[in-house]
């Protein structure tokens, strides 16, 4: 299900990229049944998919468990040069 995403905060930059992380914890509802493995996080803006983030390892969520991303767990790297 879609969860409200509190936003990103700037944390660093290097020659090629700006780095941002989630500024708050993101809590999904407790699963009422087993979920398929979660491989991606999609960020939506005005109902449109704005960014798709691949998780380093799939999250396996079973009935009674809750998917939680604590503040700082999701890092986004944005290129300084867009081609």
PDB file of C-alpha atoms in Angstrom:
ATOM      1  CA  UNK A   1       0.000   0.000   0.000  1.00  0.00           C
ATOM      2  CA  UNK A   2       1.113   3.573  -0.478  1.00  0.00           C
ATOM      3  CA  UNK A   3       2.385   5.383   2.580  1.00  0.00           C
ATOM      4  CA  UNK A   4       2.913   9.083   3.088  1.00  0.00           C
ATOM      5  CA  UNK A   5       6.579   9.812   2.561  1.00  0.00           C
ATOM      6  CA  UNK A   6       7.905  12.634   4.722  1.00  0.00           C
ATOM      7  CA  UNK A   7      10.633  13.680   2.319  1.00  0.00           C
ATOM      8  CA  UNK A   8      14.373  13.668   1.956  1.00  0.00           C
ATOM      9  CA  UNK A   9      17.174  15.647   3.513  1.00  0.00           C
ATOM     10  CA  UNK A  10      20.463  16.455   1.826  1.00  0.00           C
ATOM     11  CA  UNK A  11      23.389  14.595   3.403  1.00  0.00           C
ATOM     12  CA  UNK A  12      26.368  14.816   1.062  1.00  0.00           C
ATOM     13  CA  UNK A  13      27.682  15.347  -2.435  1.00  0.00           C
ATOM     14  CA  UNK A  14      30.631  14.260  -4.486  1.00  0.00           C
ATOM     15  CA  UNK A  15      31.889  15.249  -7.933  1.00  0.00           C
ATOM     16  CA  UNK A  16      29.027  13.477  -9.744  1.00  0.00           C
ATOM     17  CA  UNK A  17      26.086  13.142  -7.322  1.00  0.00           C
ATOM     18  CA  UNK A  18      23.959  14.715  -4.611  1.00  0.00           C
ATOM     19  CA  UNK A  19      22.917  12.307  -1.822  1.00  0.00           C
ATOM     20  CA  UNK A  20      19.643  12.448   0.095  1.00  0.00           C
ATOM     21  CA  UNK A  21      18.096  10.189   2.748  1.00  0.00           C
ATOM     22  CA  UNK A  22      14.579   9.809   4.129  1.00  0.00           C
ATOM     23  CA  UNK A  23      14.062  12.261   6.959  1.00  0.00           C
ATOM     24  CA  UNK A  24      11.593  10.212   9.028  1.00  0.00           C
ATOM     25  CA  UNK A  25      10.618   6.604   9.690  1.00  0.00           C
ATOM     26  CA  UNK A  26       8.173   5.116   7.157  1.00  0.00           C
ATOM     27  CA  UNK A  27       5.753   2.553   8.595  1.00  0.00           C
ATOM     28  CA  UNK A  28       3.684   0.259   6.419  1.00  0.00           C
ATOM     29  CA  UNK A  29       0.603  -1.413   7.919  1.00  0.00           C
ATOM     30  CA  UNK A  30       0.956  -4.770   9.648  1.00  0.00           C
ATOM     31  CA  UNK A  31       0.504  -7.452   6.979  1.00  0.00           C
ATOM     32  CA  UNK A  32      -2.756  -9.367   7.272  1.00  0.00           C
ATOM     33  CA  UNK A  33      -1.411 -12.045   4.903  1.00  0.00           C
ATOM     34  CA  UNK A  34       1.930 -12.924   3.321  1.00  0.00           C
ATOM     35  CA  UNK A  35       3.220 -10.337   0.851  1.00  0.00           C
ATOM     36  CA  UNK A  36       5.140 -11.134  -2.295  1.00  0.00           C
ATOM     37  CA  UNK A  37       8.809 -10.223  -1.808  1.00  0.00           C
ATOM     38  CA  UNK A  38       9.400  -6.465  -1.995  1.00  0.00           C
ATOM     39  CA  UNK A  39      12.161  -5.567  -4.449  1.00  0.00           C
ATOM     40  CA  UNK A  40      11.464  -1.872  -5.084  1.00  0.00           C
ATOM     41  CA  UNK A  41      10.168   1.278  -3.472  1.00  0.00           C
ATOM     42  CA  UNK A  42       8.238   3.608  -5.739  1.00  0.00           C
ATOM     43  CA  UNK A  43       7.909   7.297  -4.952  1.00  0.00           C
ATOM     44  CA  UNK A  44       4.830   8.973  -6.368  1.00  0.00           C
ATOM     45  CA  UNK A  45       4.165  12.643  -6.968  1.00  0.00           C
ATOM     46  CA  UNK A  46       0.645  13.775  -7.887  1.00  0.00           C
ATOM     47  CA  UNK A  47      -0.315  10.148  -8.536  1.00  0.00           C
ATOM     48  CA  UNK A  48       2.526   9.558 -10.995  1.00  0.00           C
ATOM     49  CA  UNK A  49       5.557   7.331 -10.396  1.00  0.00           C
ATOM     50  CA  UNK A  50       8.436   9.785  -9.967  1.00  0.00           C
ATOM     51  CA  UNK A  51      11.230   7.474  -8.797  1.00  0.00           C
ATOM     52  CA  UNK A  52      11.761   3.735  -8.489  1.00  0.00           C
ATOM     53  CA  UNK A  53      14.355   2.579  -5.953  1.00  0.00           C
ATOM     54  CA  UNK A  54      15.773  -0.953  -6.024  1.00  0.00           C
ATOM     55  CA  UNK A  55      16.316  -2.499  -2.589  1.00  0.00           C
ATOM     56  CA  UNK A  56      19.744  -4.130  -2.053  1.00  0.00           C
ATOM     57  CA  UNK A  57      17.954  -7.281  -0.795  1.00  0.00           C
ATOM     58  CA  UNK A  58      14.292  -8.180  -1.192  1.00  0.00           C
ATOM     59  CA  UNK A  59      12.150  -7.715   1.917  1.00  0.00           C
ATOM     60  CA  UNK A  60      10.090 -10.758   2.862  1.00  0.00           C
ATOM     61  CA  UNK A  61       6.988  -9.750   4.832  1.00  0.00           C
ATOM     62  CA  UNK A  62       4.760 -12.420   6.359  1.00  0.00           C
ATOM     63  CA  UNK A  63       1.362 -12.108   8.041  1.00  0.00           C
ATOM     64  CA  UNK A  64       1.721 -10.191  11.307  1.00  0.00           C
ATOM     65  CA  UNK A  65       4.965  -8.456  10.267  1.00  0.00           C
ATOM     66  CA  UNK A  66       5.452  -4.797   9.400  1.00  0.00           C
ATOM     67  CA  UNK A  67       7.735  -3.218   6.809  1.00  0.00           C
ATOM     68  CA  UNK A  68       9.607  -0.314   8.403  1.00  0.00           C
ATOM     69  CA  UNK A  69      12.215   2.019   6.927  1.00  0.00           C
ATOM     70  CA  UNK A  70      13.864   4.016   9.689  1.00  0.00           C
ATOM     71  CA  UNK A  71      15.084   7.564   9.067  1.00  0.00           C
ATOM     72  CA  UNK A  72      18.246   7.503   6.980  1.00  0.00           C
ATOM     73  CA  UNK A  73      17.722   3.992   5.587  1.00  0.00           C
ATOM     74  CA  UNK A  74      16.729   5.045   2.062  1.00  0.00           C
ATOM     75  CA  UNK A  75      19.484   6.844   0.199  1.00  0.00           C
ATOM     76  CA  UNK A  76      18.858   8.493  -3.146  1.00  0.00           C
ATOM     77  CA  UNK A  77      21.716   9.492  -5.409  1.00  0.00           C
ATOM     78  CA  UNK A  78      20.861  12.233  -7.907  1.00  0.00           C
ATOM     79  CA  UNK A  79      23.278  12.953 -10.753  1.00  0.00           C
ATOM     80  CA  UNK A  80      24.551  16.503 -11.030  1.00  0.00           C
ATOM     81  CA  UNK A  81      24.550  16.196 -14.830  1.00  0.00           C
ATOM     82  CA  UNK A  82      21.335  15.052 -16.474  1.00  0.00           C
ATOM     83  CA  UNK A  83      21.715  13.685 -19.985  1.00  0.00           C
TER      84      UNK A  83
END
